Amino acid sequence: MTTTIPATTAMKAQARRLRSALGARGQTLSHSAALELVAQTHGLADWNTAAALSPAGQALQPHTVGEPVRGHYLGQPFTGRVHALRRKGAAHMEIEIQLDQPVNVSRSALFEAPRRRIRATIGPEGRSIGATSDGVPHLQIAAA
């Protein structure tokens, strides 16, 4: 018998519903414990195994080479085209963008550091996993 593993987003929603149902009965359960239980209900050893076997394409917003994109890089607006893509695990991809106009990434009025091409690892929501010290993602993209 073959079991289909749902997308990680679906399993996370199941974990939230499980926590909510148990909470209504006065039982507390951490989110990580709920994820482990959801994985086990799908016949898997643990959450890490479930996340690894989950269909990668369902969690990612697809981008294609040559696709026009827009967004913000280090707080600066940009437009450009996807130059390269590389999958990095089930839920992330490395994206390289050739910018239409260089973006100055320096915050100093005395110095300019223009970037013509940027590269970052993004999650399914189009935001980089790297962030500035105030928590703002380095890169935020959307289809142009």
C-alpha atoms as one frame of an Amber mdcrd trajectory, in Angstrom:
protein
   0.000   0.000   0.000   1.359   3.427  -0.972   0.655   6.430   1.239   0.588
   9.924  -0.199   2.350  12.450   2.008   0.541  15.813   2.154   2.352  19.121
   1.669   4.060  20.536   4.752   1.571  23.417   4.821  -1.306  20.922   5.094
   0.430  18.966   7.859   1.164  22.176   9.781  -2.532  23.078   9.541  -3.386
  19.618  10.905  -1.016  20.232  13.822  -2.690  23.577  14.593  -6.136  21.935
  14.538  -4.880  19.144  16.827  -3.486  21.672  19.332  -6.731  23.634  19.221
  -8.885  20.534  19.784  -6.736  19.362  22.691  -6.670  22.877  24.143 -10.483
  22.918  24.148 -10.298  19.798  26.339  -7.823  21.409  28.721  -4.753  19.545
  27.424  -1.684  21.475  26.321   0.582  20.343  23.515   3.548  22.177  22.019
   3.510  22.878  18.298   6.567  20.659  17.748   4.903  17.776  19.603   1.779
  18.255  17.463   3.934  18.131  14.296   5.520  14.873  15.491   2.075  13.339
  16.114   0.801  14.442  12.694   3.846  12.843  11.062   3.169   9.606  12.942
  -0.471   9.587  11.803   0.876   9.514   8.247   2.991   6.485   9.089   6.295
   8.347   9.402   8.865   8.242  12.186   9.055  11.990  12.872   8.438  15.499
  11.565  11.819  15.760   9.832  11.019  12.661   7.792   7.563  14.032   6.926
   8.987  17.372   5.803  11.657  15.649   3.700   9.140  13.365   1.967   6.488
  16.028   1.451   6.019  17.073  -2.182   8.480  19.923  -2.721   6.565  21.574
  -5.525   3.401  22.108  -3.487   5.137  24.348  -0.949   7.017  26.572  -3.386
   5.784  29.415  -5.499   7.258  28.552  -8.875   9.641  30.960 -10.550  11.192
  30.479 -13.953  14.413  31.683 -15.531  13.727  34.880 -17.474  10.618  35.729
 -15.456  10.271  39.427 -14.605  10.202  40.114 -10.852   9.999  43.140  -8.601
  10.441  43.670  -4.906  12.832  45.049  -2.295  16.482  44.213  -1.656  17.946
  45.568   1.595  15.077  48.049   1.727  15.575  49.319  -1.838  12.898  48.741
  -4.518  13.993  46.905  -7.657  12.802  45.344 -10.902  14.648  42.658 -12.804
  14.576  39.168 -14.290  15.288  35.772 -12.788  18.762  34.798 -13.992  19.178
  31.424 -12.232  17.337  29.063  -9.860  18.517  26.191  -7.695  16.380  24.095
  -5.354  17.670  23.979  -1.789  15.683  21.316   0.016  11.950  20.790   0.011
  10.832  24.329   0.771  13.606  26.698  -0.344  15.314  27.774  -3.536  18.293
  29.909  -4.346  17.347  32.662  -6.779  19.643  34.954  -8.713  18.160  38.128
 -10.173  19.674  40.404 -12.818  18.476  43.901 -11.918  17.181  46.339 -14.541
  18.900  49.209 -12.692  21.671  48.884 -10.074  20.544  49.099  -6.439  22.678
  51.015  -3.938  22.895  48.813  -0.836  24.966  51.273   1.225  23.180  53.216
   3.935  25.931  55.843   4.034  25.592  59.164   2.215  29.371  59.098   1.713
  29.649  55.755  -0.050  27.762  53.866  -2.755  27.736  50.099  -3.238  25.666
  49.371  -6.351  24.500  45.821  -7.040  23.538  44.708 -10.550  22.830  41.090
  -9.655  21.550  39.668  -6.378  21.349  36.132  -5.044  19.498  34.798  -2.005
  17.801  31.707  -0.629  14.038  32.261  -0.488  11.152  30.384   1.048   7.735
  29.666  -0.457   6.455  33.135   0.411   9.144  34.851  -1.710  11.181  36.213
   1.205  14.819  35.447   1.917  15.746  33.403   4.946  18.465  35.967   5.707
  17.327  39.132   7.452  18.695  42.406   8.755  19.211  42.957  12.484  15.690
  44.422  12.762  14.158  41.268  11.238  13.390  42.561   7.733  14.225  39.943
   5.066  17.166  40.888   2.817  15.103  40.065  -0.280  11.346  40.191  -0.864
  10.105  39.351  -4.353   6.862  39.140  -6.292   6.050  38.504  -9.948   6.257
  41.733 -11.916
